[in-house]
Short mmCIF file of C-alpha atoms in Angstrom, two decimals:
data_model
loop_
_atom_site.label_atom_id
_atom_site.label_comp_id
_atom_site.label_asym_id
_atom_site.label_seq_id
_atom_site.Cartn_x
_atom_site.Cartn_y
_atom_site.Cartn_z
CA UNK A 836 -42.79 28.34 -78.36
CA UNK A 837 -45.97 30.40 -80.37
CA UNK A 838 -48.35 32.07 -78.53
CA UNK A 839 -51.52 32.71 -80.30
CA UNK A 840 -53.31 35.19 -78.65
CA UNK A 841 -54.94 38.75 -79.18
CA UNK A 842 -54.21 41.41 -77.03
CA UNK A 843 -57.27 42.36 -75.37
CA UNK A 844 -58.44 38.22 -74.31
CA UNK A 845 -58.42 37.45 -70.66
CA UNK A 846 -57.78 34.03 -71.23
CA UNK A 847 -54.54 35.06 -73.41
CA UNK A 848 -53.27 37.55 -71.04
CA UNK A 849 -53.68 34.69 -68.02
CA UNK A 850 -51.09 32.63 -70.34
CA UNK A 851 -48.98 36.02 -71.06
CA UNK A 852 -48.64 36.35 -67.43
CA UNK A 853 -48.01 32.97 -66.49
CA UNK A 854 -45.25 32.77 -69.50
CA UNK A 855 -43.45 35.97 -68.42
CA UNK A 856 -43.57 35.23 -64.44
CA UNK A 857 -41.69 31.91 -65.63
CA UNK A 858 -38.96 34.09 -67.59
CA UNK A 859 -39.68 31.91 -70.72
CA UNK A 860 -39.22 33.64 -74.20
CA UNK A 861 -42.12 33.29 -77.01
CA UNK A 862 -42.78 34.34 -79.83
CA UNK A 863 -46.75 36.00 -80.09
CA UNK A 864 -48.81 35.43 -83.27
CA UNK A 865 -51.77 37.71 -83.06
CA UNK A 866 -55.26 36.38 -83.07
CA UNK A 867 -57.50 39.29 -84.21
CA UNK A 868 -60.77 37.88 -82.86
CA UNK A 869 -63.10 40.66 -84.34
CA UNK A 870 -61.92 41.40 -88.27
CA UNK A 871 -63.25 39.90 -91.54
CA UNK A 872 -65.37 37.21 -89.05
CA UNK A 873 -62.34 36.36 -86.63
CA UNK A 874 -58.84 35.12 -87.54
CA UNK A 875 -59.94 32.38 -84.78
CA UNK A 876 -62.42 31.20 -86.89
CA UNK A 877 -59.84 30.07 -90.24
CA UNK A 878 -59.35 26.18 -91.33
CA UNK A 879 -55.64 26.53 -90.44
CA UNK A 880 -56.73 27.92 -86.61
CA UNK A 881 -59.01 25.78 -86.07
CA UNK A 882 -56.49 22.60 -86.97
CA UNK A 883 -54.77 23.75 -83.68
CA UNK A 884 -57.47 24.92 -81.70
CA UNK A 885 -60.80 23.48 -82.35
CA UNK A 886 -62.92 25.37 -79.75
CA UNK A 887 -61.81 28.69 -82.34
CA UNK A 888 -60.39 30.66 -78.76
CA UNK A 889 -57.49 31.63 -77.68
CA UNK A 890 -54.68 31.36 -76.17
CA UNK A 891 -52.89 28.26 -78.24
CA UNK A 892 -49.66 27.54 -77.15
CA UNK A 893 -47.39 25.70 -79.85
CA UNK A 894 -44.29 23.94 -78.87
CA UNK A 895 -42.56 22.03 -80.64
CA UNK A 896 -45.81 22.29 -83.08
CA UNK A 897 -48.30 20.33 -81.12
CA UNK A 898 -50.49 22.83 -80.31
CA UNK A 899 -51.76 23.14 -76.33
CA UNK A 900 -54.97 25.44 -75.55
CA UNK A 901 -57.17 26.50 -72.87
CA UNK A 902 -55.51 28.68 -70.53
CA UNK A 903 -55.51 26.79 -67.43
CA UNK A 904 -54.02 23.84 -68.88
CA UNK A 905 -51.21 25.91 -69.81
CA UNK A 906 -50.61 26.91 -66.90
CA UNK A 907 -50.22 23.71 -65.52
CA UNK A 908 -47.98 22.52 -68.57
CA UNK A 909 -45.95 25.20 -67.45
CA UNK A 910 -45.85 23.95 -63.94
CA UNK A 911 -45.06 20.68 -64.71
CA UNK A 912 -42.14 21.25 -67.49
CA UNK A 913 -40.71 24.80 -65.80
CA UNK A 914 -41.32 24.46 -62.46
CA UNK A 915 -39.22 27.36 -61.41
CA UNK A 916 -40.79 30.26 -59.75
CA UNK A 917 -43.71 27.83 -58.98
CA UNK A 918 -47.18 29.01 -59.81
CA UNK A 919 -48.48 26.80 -57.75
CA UNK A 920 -48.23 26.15 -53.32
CA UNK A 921 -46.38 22.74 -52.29
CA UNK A 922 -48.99 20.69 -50.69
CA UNK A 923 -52.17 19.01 -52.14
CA UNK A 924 -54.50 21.06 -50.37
CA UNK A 925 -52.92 24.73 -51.03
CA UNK A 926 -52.80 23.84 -54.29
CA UNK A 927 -56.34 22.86 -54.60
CA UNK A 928 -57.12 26.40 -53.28
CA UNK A 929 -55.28 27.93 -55.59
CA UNK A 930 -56.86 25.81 -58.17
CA UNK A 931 -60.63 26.53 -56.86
CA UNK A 932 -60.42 30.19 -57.22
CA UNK A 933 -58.88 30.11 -60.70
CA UNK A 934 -61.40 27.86 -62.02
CA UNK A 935 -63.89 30.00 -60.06
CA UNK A 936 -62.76 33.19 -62.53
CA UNK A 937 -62.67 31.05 -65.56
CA UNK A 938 -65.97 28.79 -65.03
CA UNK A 939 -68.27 31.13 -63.16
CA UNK A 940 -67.26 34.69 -64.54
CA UNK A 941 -65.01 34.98 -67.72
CA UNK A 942 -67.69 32.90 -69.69
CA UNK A 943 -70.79 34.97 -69.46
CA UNK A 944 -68.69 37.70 -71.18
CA UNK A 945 -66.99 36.88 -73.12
CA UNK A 946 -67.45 37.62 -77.19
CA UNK A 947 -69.30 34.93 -78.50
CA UNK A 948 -71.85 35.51 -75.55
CA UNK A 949 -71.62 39.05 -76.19
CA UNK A 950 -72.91 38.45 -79.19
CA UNK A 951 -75.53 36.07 -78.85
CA UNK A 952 -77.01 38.22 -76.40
CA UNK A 953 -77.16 40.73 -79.06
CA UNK A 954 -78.30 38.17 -82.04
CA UNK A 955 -80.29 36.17 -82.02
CA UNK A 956 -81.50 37.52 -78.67
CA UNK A 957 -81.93 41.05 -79.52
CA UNK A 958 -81.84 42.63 -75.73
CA UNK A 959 -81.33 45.48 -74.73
CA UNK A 960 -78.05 47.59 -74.55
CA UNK A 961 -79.47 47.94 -70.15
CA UNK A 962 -80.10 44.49 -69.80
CA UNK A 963 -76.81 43.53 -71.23
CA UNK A 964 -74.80 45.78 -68.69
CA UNK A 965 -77.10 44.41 -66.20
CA UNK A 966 -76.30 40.76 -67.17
CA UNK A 967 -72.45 41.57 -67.02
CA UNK A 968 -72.47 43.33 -63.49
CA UNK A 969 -75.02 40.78 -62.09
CA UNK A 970 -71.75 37.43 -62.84
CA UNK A 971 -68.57 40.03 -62.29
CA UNK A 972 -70.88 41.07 -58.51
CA UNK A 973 -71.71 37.50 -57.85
CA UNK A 974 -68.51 35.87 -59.01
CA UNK A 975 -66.00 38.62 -57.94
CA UNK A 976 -67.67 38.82 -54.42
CA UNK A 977 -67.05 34.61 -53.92
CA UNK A 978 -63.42 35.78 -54.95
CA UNK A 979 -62.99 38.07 -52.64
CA UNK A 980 -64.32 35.54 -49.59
CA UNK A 981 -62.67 32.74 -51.12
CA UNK A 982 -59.01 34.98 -50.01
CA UNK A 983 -59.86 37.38 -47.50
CA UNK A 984 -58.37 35.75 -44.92
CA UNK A 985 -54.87 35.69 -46.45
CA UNK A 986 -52.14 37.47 -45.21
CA UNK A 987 -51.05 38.54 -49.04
CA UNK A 988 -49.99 40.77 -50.61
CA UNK A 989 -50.90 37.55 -53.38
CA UNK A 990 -53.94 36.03 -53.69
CA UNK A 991 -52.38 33.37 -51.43
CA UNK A 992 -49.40 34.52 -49.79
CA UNK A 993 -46.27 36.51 -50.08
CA UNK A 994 -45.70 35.08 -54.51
CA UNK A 995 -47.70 34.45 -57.02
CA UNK A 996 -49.86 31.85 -58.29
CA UNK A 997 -51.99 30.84 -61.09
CA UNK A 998 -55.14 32.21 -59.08
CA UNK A 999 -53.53 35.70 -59.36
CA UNK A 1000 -52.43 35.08 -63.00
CA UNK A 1001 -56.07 34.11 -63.07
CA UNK A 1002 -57.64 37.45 -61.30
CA UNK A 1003 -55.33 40.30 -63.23
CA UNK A 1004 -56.99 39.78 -66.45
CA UNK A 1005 -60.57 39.50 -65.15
CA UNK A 1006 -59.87 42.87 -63.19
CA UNK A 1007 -59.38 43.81 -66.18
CA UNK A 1008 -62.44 42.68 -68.04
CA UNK A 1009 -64.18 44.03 -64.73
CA UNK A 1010 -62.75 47.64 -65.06
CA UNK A 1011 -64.21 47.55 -69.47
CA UNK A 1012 -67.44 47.19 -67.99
CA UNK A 1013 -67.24 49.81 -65.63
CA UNK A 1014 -68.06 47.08 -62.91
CA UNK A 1015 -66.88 48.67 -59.50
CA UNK A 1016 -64.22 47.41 -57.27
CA UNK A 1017 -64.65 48.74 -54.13
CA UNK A 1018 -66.27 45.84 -52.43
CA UNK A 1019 -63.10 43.72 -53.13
CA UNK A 1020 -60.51 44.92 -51.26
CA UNK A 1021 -58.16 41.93 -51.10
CA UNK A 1022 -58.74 41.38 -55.19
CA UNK A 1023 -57.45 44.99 -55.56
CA UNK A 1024 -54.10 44.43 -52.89
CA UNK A 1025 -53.51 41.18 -54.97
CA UNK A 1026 -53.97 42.76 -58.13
CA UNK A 1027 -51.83 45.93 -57.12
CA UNK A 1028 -49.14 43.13 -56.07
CA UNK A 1029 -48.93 41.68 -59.52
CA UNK A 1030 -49.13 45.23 -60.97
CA UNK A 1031 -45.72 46.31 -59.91
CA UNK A 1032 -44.09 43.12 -60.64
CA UNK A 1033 -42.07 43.95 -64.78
CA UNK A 1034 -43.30 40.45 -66.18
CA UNK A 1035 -46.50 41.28 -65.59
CA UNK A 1036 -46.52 44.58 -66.87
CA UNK A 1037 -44.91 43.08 -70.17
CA UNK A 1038 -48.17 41.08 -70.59
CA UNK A 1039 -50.69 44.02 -70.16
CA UNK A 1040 -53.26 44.11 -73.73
CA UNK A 1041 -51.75 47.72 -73.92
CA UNK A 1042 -48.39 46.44 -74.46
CA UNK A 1043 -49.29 44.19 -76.84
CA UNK A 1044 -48.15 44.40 -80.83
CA UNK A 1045 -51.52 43.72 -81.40
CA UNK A 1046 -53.29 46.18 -79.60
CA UNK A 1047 -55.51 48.28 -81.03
CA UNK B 618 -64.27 12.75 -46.62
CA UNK B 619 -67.60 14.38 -46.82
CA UNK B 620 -69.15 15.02 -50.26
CA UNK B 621 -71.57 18.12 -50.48
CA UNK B 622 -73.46 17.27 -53.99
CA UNK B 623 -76.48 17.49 -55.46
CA UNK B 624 -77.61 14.34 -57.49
CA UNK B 625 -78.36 16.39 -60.97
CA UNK B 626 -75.51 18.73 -60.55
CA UNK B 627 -73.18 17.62 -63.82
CA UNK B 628 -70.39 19.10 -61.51
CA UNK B 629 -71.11 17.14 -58.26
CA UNK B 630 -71.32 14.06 -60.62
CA UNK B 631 -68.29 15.19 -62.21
CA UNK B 632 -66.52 14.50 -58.41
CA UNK B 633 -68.21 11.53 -57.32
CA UNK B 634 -67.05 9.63 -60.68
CA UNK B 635 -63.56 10.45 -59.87
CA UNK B 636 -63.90 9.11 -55.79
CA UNK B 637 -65.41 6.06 -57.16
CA UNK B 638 -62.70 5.61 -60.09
CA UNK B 639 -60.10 6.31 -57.03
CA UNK B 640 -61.55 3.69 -55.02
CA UNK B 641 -62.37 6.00 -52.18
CA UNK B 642 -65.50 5.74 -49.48
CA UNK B 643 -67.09 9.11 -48.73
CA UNK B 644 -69.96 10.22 -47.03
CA UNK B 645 -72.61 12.04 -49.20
CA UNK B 646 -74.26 15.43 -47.54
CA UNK B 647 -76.85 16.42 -50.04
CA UNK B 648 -77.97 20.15 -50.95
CA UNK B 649 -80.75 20.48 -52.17
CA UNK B 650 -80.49 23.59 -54.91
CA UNK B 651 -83.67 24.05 -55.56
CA UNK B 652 -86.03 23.67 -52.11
CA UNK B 653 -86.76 26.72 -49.91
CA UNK B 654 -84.52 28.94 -52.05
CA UNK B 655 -81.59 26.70 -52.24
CA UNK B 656 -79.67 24.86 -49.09
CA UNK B 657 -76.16 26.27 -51.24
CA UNK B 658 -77.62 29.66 -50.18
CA UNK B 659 -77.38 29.37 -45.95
CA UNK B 660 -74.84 30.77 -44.35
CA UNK B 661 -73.28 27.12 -42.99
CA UNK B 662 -72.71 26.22 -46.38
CA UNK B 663 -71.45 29.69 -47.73
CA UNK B 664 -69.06 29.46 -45.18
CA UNK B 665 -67.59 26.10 -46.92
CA UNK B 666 -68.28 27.36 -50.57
CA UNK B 667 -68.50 31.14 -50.68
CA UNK B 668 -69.60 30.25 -54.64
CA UNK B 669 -72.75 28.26 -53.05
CA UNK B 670 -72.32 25.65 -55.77
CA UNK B 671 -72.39 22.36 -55.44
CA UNK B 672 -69.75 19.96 -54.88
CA UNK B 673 -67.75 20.46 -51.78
CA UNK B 674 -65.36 18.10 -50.80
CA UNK B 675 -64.18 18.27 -47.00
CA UNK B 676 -61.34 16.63 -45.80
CA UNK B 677 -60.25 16.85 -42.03
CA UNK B 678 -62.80 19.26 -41.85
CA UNK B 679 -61.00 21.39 -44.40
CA UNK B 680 -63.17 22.62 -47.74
CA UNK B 681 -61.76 21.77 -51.04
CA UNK B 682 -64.08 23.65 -53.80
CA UNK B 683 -64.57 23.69 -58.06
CA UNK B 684 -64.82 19.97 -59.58
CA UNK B 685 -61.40 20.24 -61.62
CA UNK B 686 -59.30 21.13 -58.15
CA UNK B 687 -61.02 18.19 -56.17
CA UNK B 688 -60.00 15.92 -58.87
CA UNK B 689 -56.37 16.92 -59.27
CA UNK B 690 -56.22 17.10 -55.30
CA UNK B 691 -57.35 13.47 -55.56
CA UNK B 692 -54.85 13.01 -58.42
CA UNK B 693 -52.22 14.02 -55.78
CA UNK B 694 -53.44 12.72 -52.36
CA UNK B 695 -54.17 9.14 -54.19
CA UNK B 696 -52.23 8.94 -57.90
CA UNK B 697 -53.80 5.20 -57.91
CA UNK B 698 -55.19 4.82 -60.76
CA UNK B 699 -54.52 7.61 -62.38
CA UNK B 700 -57.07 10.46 -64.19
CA UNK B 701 -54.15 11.79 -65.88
CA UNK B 702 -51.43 10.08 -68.37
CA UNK B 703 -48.18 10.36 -67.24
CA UNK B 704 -46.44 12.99 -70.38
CA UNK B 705 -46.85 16.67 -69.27
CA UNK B 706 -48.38 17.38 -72.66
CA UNK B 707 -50.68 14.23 -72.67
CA UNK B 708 -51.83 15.55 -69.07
CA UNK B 709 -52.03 19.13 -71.06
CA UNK B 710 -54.71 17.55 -73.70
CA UNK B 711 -56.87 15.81 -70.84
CA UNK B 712 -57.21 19.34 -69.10
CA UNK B 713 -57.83 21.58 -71.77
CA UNK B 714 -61.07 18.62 -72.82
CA UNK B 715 -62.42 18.69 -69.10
CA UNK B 716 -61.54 22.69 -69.41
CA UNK B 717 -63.82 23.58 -73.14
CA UNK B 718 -66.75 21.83 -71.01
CA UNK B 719 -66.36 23.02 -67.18
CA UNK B 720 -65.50 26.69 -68.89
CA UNK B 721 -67.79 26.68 -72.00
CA UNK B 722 -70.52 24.42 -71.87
CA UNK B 723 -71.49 23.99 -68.03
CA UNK B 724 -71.28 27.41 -67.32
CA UNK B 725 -73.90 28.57 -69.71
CA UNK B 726 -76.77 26.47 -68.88
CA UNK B 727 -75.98 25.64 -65.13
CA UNK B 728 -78.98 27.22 -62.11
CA UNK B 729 -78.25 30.57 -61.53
CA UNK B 730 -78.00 31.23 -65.75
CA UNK B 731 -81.00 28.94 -66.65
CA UNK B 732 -83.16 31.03 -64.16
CA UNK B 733 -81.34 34.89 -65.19
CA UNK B 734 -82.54 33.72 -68.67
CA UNK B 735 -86.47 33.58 -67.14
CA UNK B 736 -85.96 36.81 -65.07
CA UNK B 737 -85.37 39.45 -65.11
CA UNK B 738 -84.07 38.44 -68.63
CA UNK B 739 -87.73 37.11 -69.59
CA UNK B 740 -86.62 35.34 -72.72
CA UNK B 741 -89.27 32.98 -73.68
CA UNK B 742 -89.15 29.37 -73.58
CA UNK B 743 -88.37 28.83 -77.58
CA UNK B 744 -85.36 31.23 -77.05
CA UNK B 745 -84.21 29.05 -73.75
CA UNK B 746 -84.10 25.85 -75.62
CA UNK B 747 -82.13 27.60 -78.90
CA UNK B 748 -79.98 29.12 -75.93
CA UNK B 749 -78.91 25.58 -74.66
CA UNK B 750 -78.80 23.75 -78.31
CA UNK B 751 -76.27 26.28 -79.61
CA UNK B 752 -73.99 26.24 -76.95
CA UNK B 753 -73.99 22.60 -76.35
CA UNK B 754 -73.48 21.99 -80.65
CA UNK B 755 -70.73 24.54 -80.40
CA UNK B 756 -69.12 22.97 -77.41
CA UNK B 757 -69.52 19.24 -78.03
CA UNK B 758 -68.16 19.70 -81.87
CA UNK B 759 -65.21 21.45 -80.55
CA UNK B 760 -65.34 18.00 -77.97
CA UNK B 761 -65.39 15.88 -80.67
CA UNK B 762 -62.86 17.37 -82.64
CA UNK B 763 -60.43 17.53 -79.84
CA UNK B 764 -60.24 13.37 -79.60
CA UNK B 765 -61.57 12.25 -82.88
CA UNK B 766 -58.10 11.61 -83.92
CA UNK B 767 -58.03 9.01 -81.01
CA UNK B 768 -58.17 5.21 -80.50
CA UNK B 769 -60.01 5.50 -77.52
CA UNK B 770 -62.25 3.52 -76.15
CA UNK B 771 -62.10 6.54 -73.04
CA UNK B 772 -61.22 10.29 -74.67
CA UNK B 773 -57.81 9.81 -74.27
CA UNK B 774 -56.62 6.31 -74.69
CA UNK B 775 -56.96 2.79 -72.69
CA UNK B 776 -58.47 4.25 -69.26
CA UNK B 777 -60.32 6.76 -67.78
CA UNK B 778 -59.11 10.49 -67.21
CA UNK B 779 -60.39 13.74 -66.07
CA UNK B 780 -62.11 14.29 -69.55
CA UNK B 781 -64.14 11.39 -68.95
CA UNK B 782 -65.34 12.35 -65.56
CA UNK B 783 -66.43 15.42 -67.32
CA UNK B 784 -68.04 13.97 -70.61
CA UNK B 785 -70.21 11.86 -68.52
CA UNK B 786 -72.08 14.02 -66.66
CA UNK B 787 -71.71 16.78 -69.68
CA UNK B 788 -73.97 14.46 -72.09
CA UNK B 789 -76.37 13.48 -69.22
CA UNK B 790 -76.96 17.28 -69.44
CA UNK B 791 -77.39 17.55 -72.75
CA UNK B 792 -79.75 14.46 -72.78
CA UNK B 793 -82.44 16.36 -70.41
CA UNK B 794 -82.04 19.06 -73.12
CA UNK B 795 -83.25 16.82 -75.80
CA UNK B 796 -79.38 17.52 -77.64
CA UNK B 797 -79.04 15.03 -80.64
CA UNK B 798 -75.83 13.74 -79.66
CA UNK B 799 -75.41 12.02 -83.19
CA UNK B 800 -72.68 13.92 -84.58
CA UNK B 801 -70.33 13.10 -81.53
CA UNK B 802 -69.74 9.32 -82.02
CA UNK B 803 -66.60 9.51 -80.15
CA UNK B 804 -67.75 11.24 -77.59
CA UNK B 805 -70.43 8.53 -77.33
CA UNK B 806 -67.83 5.66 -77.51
CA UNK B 807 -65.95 7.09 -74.61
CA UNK B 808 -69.26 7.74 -72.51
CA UNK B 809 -70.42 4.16 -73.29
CA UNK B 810 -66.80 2.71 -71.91
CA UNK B 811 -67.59 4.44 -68.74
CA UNK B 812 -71.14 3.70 -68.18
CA UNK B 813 -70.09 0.04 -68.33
CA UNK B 814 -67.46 0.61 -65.39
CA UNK B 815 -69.49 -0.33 -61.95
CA UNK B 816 -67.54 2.83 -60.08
CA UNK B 817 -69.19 4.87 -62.73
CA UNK B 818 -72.72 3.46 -62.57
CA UNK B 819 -72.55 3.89 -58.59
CA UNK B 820 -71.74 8.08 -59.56
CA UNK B 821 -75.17 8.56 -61.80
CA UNK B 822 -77.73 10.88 -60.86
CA UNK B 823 -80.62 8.35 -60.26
CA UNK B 824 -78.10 6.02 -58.36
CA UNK B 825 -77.93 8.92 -55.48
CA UNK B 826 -79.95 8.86 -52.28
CA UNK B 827 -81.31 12.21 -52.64
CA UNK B 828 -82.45 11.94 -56.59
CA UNK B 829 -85.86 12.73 -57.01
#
């Protein structure tokens, strides 16, 4: 398996994460989203991944993408450790908050939003922070209610699951734009649960080949 | 089953397509999003959707949340007929289509962004519209290049999946936006197969008791 991906993308390090937890081996081919116009952007990229983002996982060269359905491909063909609870309804949970990370939050930062907000739309370097603390606030703080009745130390219960390989990487994101985490206790115990565990330390942006 | 769901939410139509595709009876409970400051904003429905967005599925009294969960919960709970092929990699291509619109088309023209944009953002009108037409031609030419390779009529083959409860609803949206949808014909061919089936029809907008 080829992992496209670039060292500092959420959406890539959700797919890092969920690759290493699994114990698979892959080999990375960098992504570098911000020289000469974006790698992402190229004839032969685009072939596998017509949205130009990444993650792309290749195997067996057919070419999967957006992270979430990776995960799940990885669910479904290497079900061991599961990412995901037993029954229906668990797993719909899990599911929910996930989605609510990469629907409500990770999109209204993430580069090619960055930019439009600079060009065309020309505002200002305050009202972009703003914009970016107003979605990690509101999203972050239906996070946190969405698992604050857990036990833990995971985002739901005592492994992980795709919502925590989900809520590293936007803690992440949250922490480059100085957003602060105080008010989300139970992200933070999750998060420090993850933290500790090797494979996920293996998929960090710093420890990337890539990283800048 | 009780169906939270406003009839112009694109995600609340996203839900009811799949129920009626699954053969299921449900009770509507509209929200309205937009009266008195927004029915997803009181505390009774917070308490089911921390996110206060529109839909909500409850089941047994239990609150399943985020369009793409409710439909793989239904998936699970009732596999007949199915919204995803059978092949872990087929399923893999239907998710990552409903995916590159629930993560990078809905997201950037749904409520709570549409009214940021008019304050405190203050962008004016002309700059709105340009907002909406370049993410929906980014996102529905990514779309169309996902499944232009296919035989259709649906996105991904003979029957309906996932993708097609999202595309429906997706270029409804992009309708009210005035979107010239011309360069998508096979997104067009797969909406058109649906909007002949009766279960879809019954899932419109206008077809909902609490349209207005």
């Amino acid at each position: 398996m080829r992992l496209f991906t670039y060292w500092r993308s959420s959406a890539s390090y959700r797919a890092r994460i969920a690759l290493n937890l699994k114990g698979l081996a892959y080999h990375s081919v960098p992504v570098n989203l911000v020289r000469d116009g974006g790698e992402q952007n190229r004839p032969d990229y685009l072939s596998r991944n017509p949205q130009a983002l990444v993650p792309t996982l290749e195997v067996d060269g057919m070419p999967l993408t957006q992270s979430l359905a990776i995960m799940e491909w990885l669910e479904e063909t290497y079900p061991q450790p599961p990412l995901l609870p037993r029954e229906p309804r668990e797993r719909a949970r899990v599911r929910a908050f996930a989605l609510a990370i990469a629907c409500e939050i990770a999109p209204l930062s993430n580069l090619a939003v960055r930019r439009y907000l600079n060009d065309p739309l020309g505002i200002t370097e305050a009202a972009q922070a703003a914009w970016h603390q107003h979605w990690l606030a509101r999203g972050l703080s239906a996070c946190e209610a969405m698992i604050a009745s857990g036990e833990g130390p995971f985002c739901f219960g005592t492994s992980p699951t795709m919502a925590d390989c989900t809520l590293v990487p936007q803690l992440y994101n949250a922490r480059r734009f100085g957003h602060d985490l105080a008010p989300y206790p139970t992200l933070l115990r999750a998060e420090a649960a993850m933290l500790a565990l090797p494979a996920v330390q293996a998929a960090a942006p710093e420890a990337q080949a890539d990283a800048a």
